[in-house]
């Protein structure tokens, strides 16, 4: 029998999220049933709930930073057992056969991966995410949360963690590399912690100096306000890698001027509208203007293990489910330190 569980859903682009009930499928042979303990609030949840990236399929239960405990496993599941601590991120399925899936890059599945929410599952039904009490996910899209990382601080690693870990690894963040992180919110604060743990010299480029003390505590060596034009003069040609987590329009030419020769400006933030830049800003200096989309399941597990080894979790503010709309407003006002996480026991 499918199980009905409590959730919080967006019912239109303009109304607040409200209590809702969602049906979870029967546990199939390859499925893992998870009692969700915590669900992080990613800015992508807000973009989706408000149809900022295109019309959402309402009602939709968002949330793709899921941490919980296994309550049931299907007969063919080999990697998980009841009681295991597990996480689920932005994807819950993919074709598993195309060149990208077999290479471990399920996020680039040629058939299109199945998103944790606002997507359609292989059973033809809409998917619903983490702002709920439980979820059923095929084993291949479940990650193990190592002992030593509490579930509340682990939840945001499933999106904010992997989304910043992946480009930092890809572009070689490490000893001798100067890495700047633009925006110190949910993704940004993880980028600071991870890049510092990888051995890079980390600079935060934030709108103001309000969070400087935190930035330095989380592992940055330098912290600058982008509202001060002197910042751009002072840091010209400085960085090997800039990770941009901002979802608003920026003066990309100004930020590109901060890269060293052969440096890369990697976007993980996703503004609603097209952006523009002068090609001169890229060509002069052999620079890269790049993007990065979450990470594959194998790499997500690698990131979780890396976090356990380095004692890294997210900085979180745990909230009750009925505070989610307030939390959205605070995220939009850059007033988050540094990830809201819903305690699903309050649903
Ligand atoms: P967030 O917590 O809201 O953080 C964004 C930060 O950007 C803010 O804390 C703020 O930092 C800065 N910022 C906000 N408005 C700004 C403005 N107008 N100008 C300059 N800086 C501004 O959001 P998040 O959850 O980290 O997500 C960030 C973006 O990444 C979103 O667009 C999200 O959808 C996207 N995302 C992408 C992926 C992917 O796979 N690529 C995965 C997850 C999320 P300061 O206060 O320090 O300036
Ligand atoms: Zn996310």
Tab-separated table of C-alpha atoms and ligand atoms in Angstrom:
chain	number	residue	atom	x	y	z
A	1	UNK	CA	0.000	0.000	0.000
A	2	UNK	CA	1.395	3.435	-0.866
A	3	UNK	CA	1.931	5.493	2.251
A	4	UNK	CA	0.516	8.952	2.810
A	5	UNK	CA	2.876	11.327	4.613
A	6	UNK	CA	2.694	14.908	5.809
A	7	UNK	CA	4.450	17.562	3.775
A	8	UNK	CA	4.576	21.266	2.944
A	9	UNK	CA	3.768	22.273	-0.620
A	10	UNK	CA	3.748	25.247	-2.935
A	11	UNK	CA	0.343	25.480	-4.632
A	12	UNK	CA	1.022	28.490	-6.853
A	13	UNK	CA	3.845	30.897	-7.686
A	14	UNK	CA	2.451	33.602	-5.462
A	15	UNK	CA	0.975	31.911	-2.411
A	16	UNK	CA	2.845	30.802	0.711
A	17	UNK	CA	3.710	27.130	1.175
A	18	UNK	CA	1.028	25.242	3.113
A	19	UNK	CA	0.562	21.830	4.765
A	20	UNK	CA	-0.095	19.059	2.265
A	21	UNK	CA	-0.181	15.275	2.078
A	22	UNK	CA	1.867	13.286	-0.368
A	23	UNK	CA	1.640	9.628	-1.331
A	24	UNK	CA	4.864	7.624	-1.404
A	25	UNK	CA	5.040	4.553	-3.615
A	26	UNK	CA	5.354	0.991	-2.376
A	27	UNK	CA	8.920	-0.087	-1.764
A	28	UNK	CA	10.008	-1.899	-4.934
A	29	UNK	CA	12.798	-4.518	-5.093
A	30	UNK	CA	15.515	-1.857	-5.610
A	31	UNK	CA	13.968	0.821	-3.392
A	32	UNK	CA	14.958	2.281	-0.063
A	33	UNK	CA	12.315	3.890	2.180
A	34	UNK	CA	13.658	6.787	4.216
A	35	UNK	CA	12.248	8.474	7.290
A	36	UNK	CA	13.290	12.082	6.577
A	37	UNK	CA	14.708	13.808	9.647
A	38	UNK	CA	15.934	17.089	8.157
A	39	UNK	CA	15.486	18.929	4.868
A	40	UNK	CA	17.631	21.906	3.881
A	41	UNK	CA	16.167	24.960	2.161
A	42	UNK	CA	18.070	25.631	-1.057
A	43	UNK	CA	17.568	28.814	-3.048
A	44	UNK	CA	16.570	26.512	-5.936
A	45	UNK	CA	13.508	25.502	-3.882
A	46	UNK	CA	12.432	29.144	-3.929
A	47	UNK	CA	13.152	29.547	-7.653
A	48	UNK	CA	10.980	26.461	-8.305
A	49	UNK	CA	8.186	27.190	-5.823
A	50	UNK	CA	7.793	30.610	-7.421
A	51	UNK	CA	8.092	29.354	-11.024
A	52	UNK	CA	11.121	31.595	-11.590
A	53	UNK	CA	12.743	29.062	-13.927
A	54	UNK	CA	9.551	28.331	-15.816
A	55	UNK	CA	6.136	27.130	-14.680
A	56	UNK	CA	6.231	24.587	-11.849
A	57	UNK	CA	3.832	21.651	-11.732
A	58	UNK	CA	1.653	22.547	-8.716
A	59	UNK	CA	1.175	21.428	-6.080
A	60	UNK	CA	4.877	20.731	-5.580
A	61	UNK	CA	6.749	19.638	-2.466
A	62	UNK	CA	10.253	21.017	-2.903
A	63	UNK	CA	13.417	20.116	-0.948
A	64	UNK	CA	16.463	18.285	-2.285
A	65	UNK	CA	18.738	18.317	0.728
A	66	UNK	CA	17.429	15.269	2.528
A	67	UNK	CA	18.933	13.466	5.525
A	68	UNK	CA	17.229	10.593	7.290
A	69	UNK	CA	17.138	6.981	8.391
A	70	UNK	CA	16.348	3.892	6.329
A	71	UNK	CA	13.084	2.249	7.442
A	72	UNK	CA	12.643	-0.446	4.794
A	73	UNK	CA	14.618	-1.889	1.890
A	74	UNK	CA	13.491	-3.856	-1.174
A	75	UNK	CA	14.482	-7.494	-1.740
A	76	UNK	CA	17.292	-6.631	-4.205
A	77	UNK	CA	18.863	-3.794	-2.221
A	78	UNK	CA	22.444	-4.646	-1.297
A	79	UNK	CA	24.013	-1.434	-0.016
A	80	UNK	CA	21.595	-0.283	2.665
A	81	UNK	CA	19.851	-1.765	5.659
A	82	UNK	CA	17.161	-0.596	8.047
A	83	UNK	CA	18.632	1.957	10.467
A	84	UNK	CA	21.320	3.308	8.109
A	85	UNK	CA	21.900	7.085	8.004
A	86	UNK	CA	21.390	8.255	4.456
A	87	UNK	CA	20.946	11.285	2.255
A	88	UNK	CA	19.233	12.145	-1.021
A	89	UNK	CA	20.104	15.161	-3.165
A	90	UNK	CA	18.733	16.722	-6.333
A	91	UNK	CA	18.123	13.538	-8.351
A	92	UNK	CA	16.180	10.341	-7.640
A	93	UNK	CA	16.640	8.416	-10.896
A	94	UNK	CA	18.132	8.400	-14.399
A	95	UNK	CA	18.333	5.993	-17.362
A	96	UNK	CA	21.470	4.363	-15.942
A	97	UNK	CA	22.625	3.326	-19.420
A	98	UNK	CA	23.755	6.366	-21.399
A	99	UNK	CA	27.403	7.428	-21.567
A	100	UNK	CA	26.937	10.083	-18.900
A	101	UNK	CA	25.127	7.815	-16.444
A	102	UNK	CA	27.700	5.049	-16.877
A	103	UNK	CA	30.466	7.620	-16.329
A	104	UNK	CA	28.855	8.584	-13.006
A	105	UNK	CA	27.449	11.902	-14.249
A	106	UNK	CA	23.767	11.109	-13.781
A	107	UNK	CA	23.032	14.838	-13.647
A	108	UNK	CA	23.722	14.841	-17.397
A	109	UNK	CA	21.660	11.738	-18.229
A	110	UNK	CA	20.860	11.923	-21.938
A	111	UNK	CA	17.245	10.920	-21.216
A	112	UNK	CA	17.102	13.629	-18.542
A	113	UNK	CA	17.512	12.691	-14.904
A	114	UNK	CA	14.500	12.475	-12.616
A	115	UNK	CA	14.628	15.445	-10.269
A	116	UNK	CA	13.772	14.935	-6.615
A	117	UNK	CA	10.855	17.331	-7.107
A	118	UNK	CA	8.920	19.011	-9.901
A	119	UNK	CA	9.866	16.155	-12.204
A	120	UNK	CA	8.145	12.968	-13.373
A	121	UNK	CA	9.241	9.626	-11.956
A	122	UNK	CA	9.615	6.418	-13.940
A	123	UNK	CA	6.132	5.481	-12.658
A	124	UNK	CA	4.762	8.496	-14.531
A	125	UNK	CA	3.842	10.336	-11.340
A	126	UNK	CA	5.108	13.759	-10.266
A	127	UNK	CA	8.043	13.673	-7.866
A	128	UNK	CA	7.888	15.370	-4.490
A	129	UNK	CA	10.894	16.276	-2.377
A	130	UNK	CA	12.194	16.690	1.109
A	131	UNK	CA	9.755	18.985	2.919
A	132	UNK	CA	7.972	15.784	3.947
A	133	UNK	CA	8.156	12.979	6.476
A	134	UNK	CA	9.343	10.165	4.219
A	135	UNK	CA	10.502	9.324	0.704
A	136	UNK	CA	11.088	6.170	-1.365
A	137	UNK	CA	14.155	6.287	-3.614
A	138	UNK	CA	15.917	3.726	-5.783
A	139	UNK	CA	19.121	2.498	-4.101
A	140	UNK	CA	21.459	3.995	-6.704
A	141	UNK	CA	20.426	7.536	-5.776
A	142	UNK	CA	20.862	7.159	-2.043
A	143	UNK	CA	24.133	8.194	-0.367
A	144	UNK	CA	25.513	7.121	2.981
A	145	UNK	CA	25.975	9.829	5.610
A	146	UNK	CA	29.133	8.875	7.498
A	147	UNK	CA	29.045	8.636	11.286
A	148	UNK	CA	30.422	11.814	12.731
A	149	UNK	CA	28.273	14.176	10.675
A	150	UNK	CA	25.014	14.975	12.459
A	151	UNK	CA	21.958	14.663	10.210
A	152	UNK	CA	20.918	18.335	10.489
A	153	UNK	CA	24.292	19.655	9.333
A	154	UNK	CA	24.576	16.844	6.767
A	155	UNK	CA	21.328	17.652	4.930
A	156	UNK	CA	22.663	20.750	3.086
A	157	UNK	CA	25.689	18.798	1.900
A	158	UNK	CA	23.397	16.896	-0.484
A	159	UNK	CA	23.015	20.001	-2.665
A	160	UNK	CA	25.054	22.964	-1.387
A	161	UNK	CA	27.952	20.631	-0.547
A	162	UNK	CA	28.177	18.710	-3.813
A	163	UNK	CA	27.433	21.759	-5.973
A	164	UNK	CA	30.510	23.513	-4.644
A	165	UNK	CA	32.724	20.437	-4.119
A	166	UNK	CA	32.393	19.364	-7.745
A	167	UNK	CA	33.700	22.549	-9.444
A	168	UNK	CA	36.398	22.996	-6.796
A	169	UNK	CA	37.695	19.496	-7.626
A	170	UNK	CA	37.206	19.891	-11.372
A	171	UNK	CA	39.145	23.164	-11.508
A	172	UNK	CA	41.909	21.952	-9.195
A	173	UNK	CA	41.368	23.888	-5.958
A	174	UNK	CA	44.223	22.921	-3.648
A	175	UNK	CA	47.542	24.043	-2.235
A	176	UNK	CA	49.044	26.962	-4.138
A	177	UNK	CA	45.695	27.948	-5.694
A	178	UNK	CA	43.881	31.188	-5.007
A	179	UNK	CA	40.139	30.640	-4.910
A	180	UNK	CA	37.484	33.332	-4.539
A	181	UNK	CA	33.898	32.624	-3.574
A	182	UNK	CA	31.261	35.154	-4.645
A	183	UNK	CA	28.300	35.307	-2.229
A	184	UNK	CA	28.386	33.800	1.228
A	185	UNK	CA	25.007	32.120	1.494
A	186	UNK	CA	24.128	28.420	1.498
A	187	UNK	CA	26.395	27.384	-1.373
A	188	UNK	CA	28.998	30.063	-0.698
A	189	UNK	CA	29.717	29.119	2.895
A	190	UNK	CA	30.152	25.479	1.845
A	191	UNK	CA	32.525	26.564	-0.928
A	192	UNK	CA	34.621	28.428	1.652
A	193	UNK	CA	34.828	25.442	3.991
A	194	UNK	CA	35.534	22.918	1.234
A	195	UNK	CA	38.124	25.004	-0.647
A	196	UNK	CA	39.957	25.708	2.614
A	197	UNK	CA	39.923	21.993	3.506
A	198	UNK	CA	41.360	21.227	0.055
A	199	UNK	CA	44.274	23.512	0.919
A	200	UNK	CA	43.482	26.508	-1.299
A	201	UNK	CA	43.869	30.131	-0.207
A	202	UNK	CA	40.297	31.356	0.017
A	203	UNK	CA	38.888	34.854	-0.446
A	204	UNK	CA	35.237	35.774	0.037
A	205	UNK	CA	33.692	38.408	-2.209
A	206	UNK	CA	30.508	39.446	-0.444
A	207	UNK	CA	28.222	42.433	-0.918
A	208	UNK	CA	29.302	43.829	2.449
A	209	UNK	CA	31.657	43.078	5.336
A	210	UNK	CA	28.769	42.026	7.632
A	211	UNK	CA	29.744	38.358	7.599
A	212	UNK	CA	33.525	38.841	7.575
A	213	UNK	CA	34.107	37.289	10.987
A	214	UNK	CA	32.188	34.175	9.972
A	215	UNK	CA	34.001	33.936	6.643
A	216	UNK	CA	37.366	33.945	8.343
A	217	UNK	CA	36.177	31.421	10.932
A	218	UNK	CA	34.958	29.083	8.174
A	219	UNK	CA	38.370	29.074	6.503
A	220	UNK	CA	38.781	32.167	4.352
A	221	UNK	CA	42.008	34.145	4.592
A	222	UNK	CA	40.639	37.327	3.009
A	223	UNK	CA	37.218	38.956	2.852
A	224	UNK	CA	36.231	41.859	0.612
A	225	UNK	CA	33.084	43.886	0.001
A	226	UNK	CA	32.073	44.021	-3.657
A	227	UNK	CA	30.111	47.211	-2.948
A	228	UNK	CA	33.510	48.937	-2.583
A	229	UNK	CA	34.958	49.752	-6.046
A	230	UNK	CA	38.474	49.655	-4.537
A	231	UNK	CA	38.048	45.862	-4.164
A	232	UNK	CA	38.115	45.432	-7.938
A	233	UNK	CA	41.193	47.642	-8.317
A	234	UNK	CA	43.063	45.910	-5.546
A	235	UNK	CA	42.338	42.322	-6.630
A	236	UNK	CA	42.874	42.675	-10.395
A	237	UNK	CA	44.450	39.505	-11.890
A	238	UNK	CA	44.501	37.670	-8.552
A	239	UNK	CA	42.575	34.414	-8.711
A	240	UNK	CA	43.018	31.009	-10.292
A	241	UNK	CA	39.394	30.171	-9.704
A	242	UNK	CA	36.273	32.150	-8.842
A	243	UNK	CA	33.135	30.242	-7.853
A	244	UNK	CA	30.050	32.415	-8.304
A	245	UNK	CA	27.079	31.368	-6.151
A	246	UNK	CA	24.972	34.485	-6.754
A	247	UNK	CA	21.593	34.139	-8.456
A	248	UNK	CA	21.383	37.843	-9.349
A	249	UNK	CA	22.891	39.695	-12.305
A	250	UNK	CA	26.501	40.770	-11.763
A	251	UNK	CA	28.971	42.946	-13.644
A	252	UNK	CA	30.707	39.878	-15.060
A	253	UNK	CA	33.396	41.929	-16.810
A	254	UNK	CA	34.452	43.364	-13.472
A	255	UNK	CA	34.612	39.903	-11.870
A	256	UNK	CA	36.485	38.394	-14.832
A	257	UNK	CA	39.152	41.084	-14.439
A	258	UNK	CA	39.967	39.518	-11.065
A	259	UNK	CA	41.192	36.308	-12.714
A	260	UNK	CA	44.829	35.505	-13.309
A	261	UNK	CA	45.871	34.356	-16.802
A	262	UNK	CA	44.196	30.964	-17.483
A	263	UNK	CA	41.884	31.498	-14.535
A	264	UNK	CA	38.309	30.235	-14.481
A	265	UNK	CA	35.085	31.921	-13.418
A	266	UNK	CA	32.654	29.126	-12.639
A	267	UNK	CA	28.961	29.812	-12.208
A	268	UNK	CA	26.778	27.723	-9.965
A	269	UNK	CA	24.245	30.498	-9.289
A	270	UNK	CA	21.332	30.471	-11.709
A	271	UNK	CA	19.746	33.866	-12.481
A	272	UNK	CA	16.307	33.878	-14.086
A	273	UNK	CA	17.314	36.041	-17.033
A	274	UNK	CA	20.118	35.867	-19.625
A	275	UNK	CA	23.361	37.597	-18.652
A	276	UNK	CA	25.854	39.550	-20.738
A	277	UNK	CA	29.596	40.063	-20.769
A	278	UNK	CA	32.258	41.395	-23.132
A	279	UNK	CA	34.124	38.589	-24.878
A	280	UNK	CA	37.289	40.667	-24.399
A	281	UNK	CA	37.005	39.919	-20.677
A	282	UNK	CA	37.441	36.210	-21.433
A	283	UNK	CA	39.820	36.293	-24.404
A	284	UNK	CA	42.321	38.690	-22.859
A	285	UNK	CA	43.924	36.365	-20.337
A	286	UNK	CA	42.868	32.988	-21.796
A	287	UNK	CA	40.158	32.869	-19.179
A	288	UNK	CA	37.265	30.434	-18.848
A	289	UNK	CA	33.679	31.435	-18.151
A	290	UNK	CA	32.126	28.172	-17.063
A	291	UNK	CA	29.235	26.532	-15.257
A	292	UNK	CA	28.797	23.547	-13.012
A	293	UNK	CA	25.701	21.485	-12.256
A	294	UNK	CA	25.516	19.638	-8.884
A	295	UNK	CA	27.585	16.420	-9.147
A	296	UNK	CA	27.079	12.717	-9.810
A	297	UNK	CA	26.115	10.211	-7.139
A	298	UNK	CA	29.640	8.756	-6.862
A	299	UNK	CA	31.093	12.216	-6.396
A	300	UNK	CA	28.384	13.078	-3.858
A	301	UNK	CA	29.457	10.086	-1.771
A	302	UNK	CA	33.102	11.146	-2.175
A	303	UNK	CA	32.154	14.646	-0.935
A	304	UNK	CA	30.327	13.238	2.103
A	305	UNK	CA	33.345	11.100	2.978
A	306	UNK	CA	35.639	14.119	2.495
A	307	UNK	CA	33.421	16.162	4.835
A	308	UNK	CA	33.528	13.439	7.492
A	309	UNK	CA	37.304	13.222	7.213
A	310	UNK	CA	37.679	16.989	7.595
A	311	UNK	CA	34.949	17.507	10.190
A	312	UNK	CA	32.843	19.585	7.826
A	313	UNK	CA	29.106	20.153	8.083
A	314	UNK	CA	26.895	23.029	7.055
A	315	UNK	CA	26.249	25.953	9.406
A	316	UNK	CA	22.544	25.602	9.976
A	317	UNK	CA	19.549	27.253	11.564
A	318	UNK	CA	17.029	24.507	12.294
A	319	UNK	CA	13.425	25.658	11.935
A	320	UNK	CA	9.923	24.258	12.357
A	321	UNK	CA	7.995	23.585	9.155
A	322	UNK	CA	5.560	26.438	9.768
A	323	UNK	CA	8.472	28.896	9.598
A	324	UNK	CA	9.345	27.981	6.019
A	325	UNK	CA	7.737	31.025	4.397
A	326	UNK	CA	9.548	33.339	6.791
A	327	UNK	CA	12.786	31.507	6.026
A	328	UNK	CA	12.250	32.078	2.292
A	329	UNK	CA	12.024	35.826	2.866
A	330	UNK	CA	15.197	35.760	4.925
A	331	UNK	CA	17.067	33.828	2.228
A	332	UNK	CA	15.965	36.416	-0.326
A	333	UNK	CA	17.225	39.187	1.950
A	334	UNK	CA	20.659	37.419	2.255
A	335	UNK	CA	19.797	37.007	5.935
A	336	UNK	CA	20.679	33.352	6.317
A	337	UNK	CA	23.475	31.948	8.459
A	338	UNK	CA	23.998	29.880	6.449
A	339	UNK	CA	21.348	27.289	5.670
A	340	UNK	CA	17.826	26.884	6.988
A	341	UNK	CA	17.018	23.272	7.725
A	342	UNK	CA	13.492	22.031	8.426
A	343	UNK	CA	13.076	19.653	11.351
A	344	UNK	CA	10.536	17.331	9.747
A	345	UNK	CA	9.292	16.167	13.157
A	346	UNK	CA	7.388	19.491	13.167
A	347	UNK	CA	5.401	18.724	10.006
B	1	LIG	P1	21.629	31.910	-1.028
B	1	LIG	O1	21.760	31.165	0.251
B	1	LIG	O2	20.534	32.882	-1.212
B	1	LIG	O3	23.041	32.595	-1.303
B	1	LIG	C1	23.271	33.494	-2.356
B	1	LIG	C2	24.197	34.603	-1.877
B	1	LIG	O4	24.386	35.483	-2.979
B	1	LIG	C3	23.625	35.481	-0.794
B	1	LIG	O5	23.795	34.972	0.496
B	1	LIG	C4	24.405	36.760	-0.993
B	1	LIG	O6	25.694	36.659	-0.382
B	1	LIG	C5	24.624	36.800	-2.498
B	1	LIG	N1	23.670	37.698	-3.176
B	1	LIG	C6	22.324	37.700	-3.066
B	1	LIG	N2	21.784	38.679	-3.828
B	1	LIG	C7	22.809	39.313	-4.403
B	1	LIG	C8	22.899	40.407	-5.315
B	1	LIG	N3	21.802	41.047	-5.748
B	1	LIG	N4	24.122	40.784	-5.733
B	1	LIG	C9	25.221	40.149	-5.299
B	1	LIG	N5	25.200	39.108	-4.427
B	1	LIG	C10	24.010	38.689	-4.010
B	1	LIG	O7	21.421	30.879	-2.230
B	1	LIG	P2	22.035	29.406	-2.437
B	1	LIG	O8	21.078	28.411	-1.919
B	1	LIG	O9	23.446	29.405	-2.012
B	1	LIG	O10	21.941	29.292	-4.028
B	1	LIG	C11	22.646	30.209	-4.858
B	1	LIG	C12	22.292	29.984	-6.311
B	1	LIG	O11	22.798	28.714	-6.749
B	1	LIG	C13	20.794	29.932	-6.623
B	1	LIG	O12	20.576	30.539	-7.872
B	1	LIG	C14	20.510	28.444	-6.731
B	1	LIG	O13	19.368	28.167	-7.488
B	1	LIG	C15	21.768	27.997	-7.417
B	1	LIG	N6	22.049	26.560	-7.305
B	1	LIG	C16	22.690	25.998	-8.348
B	1	LIG	C17	23.041	24.667	-8.312
B	1	LIG	C18	23.814	24.066	-9.433
B	1	LIG	O14	23.846	22.856	-9.566
B	1	LIG	N7	24.483	24.853	-10.218
B	1	LIG	C19	22.717	23.894	-7.181
B	1	LIG	C20	22.086	24.518	-6.131
B	1	LIG	C21	21.763	25.860	-6.186
B	1	LIG	P3	26.418	37.912	0.328
B	1	LIG	O15	25.440	38.389	1.357
B	1	LIG	O16	27.644	37.306	0.873
B	1	LIG	O17	26.687	38.920	-0.735
B	2	LIG	ZN1	19.800	22.985	-4.248
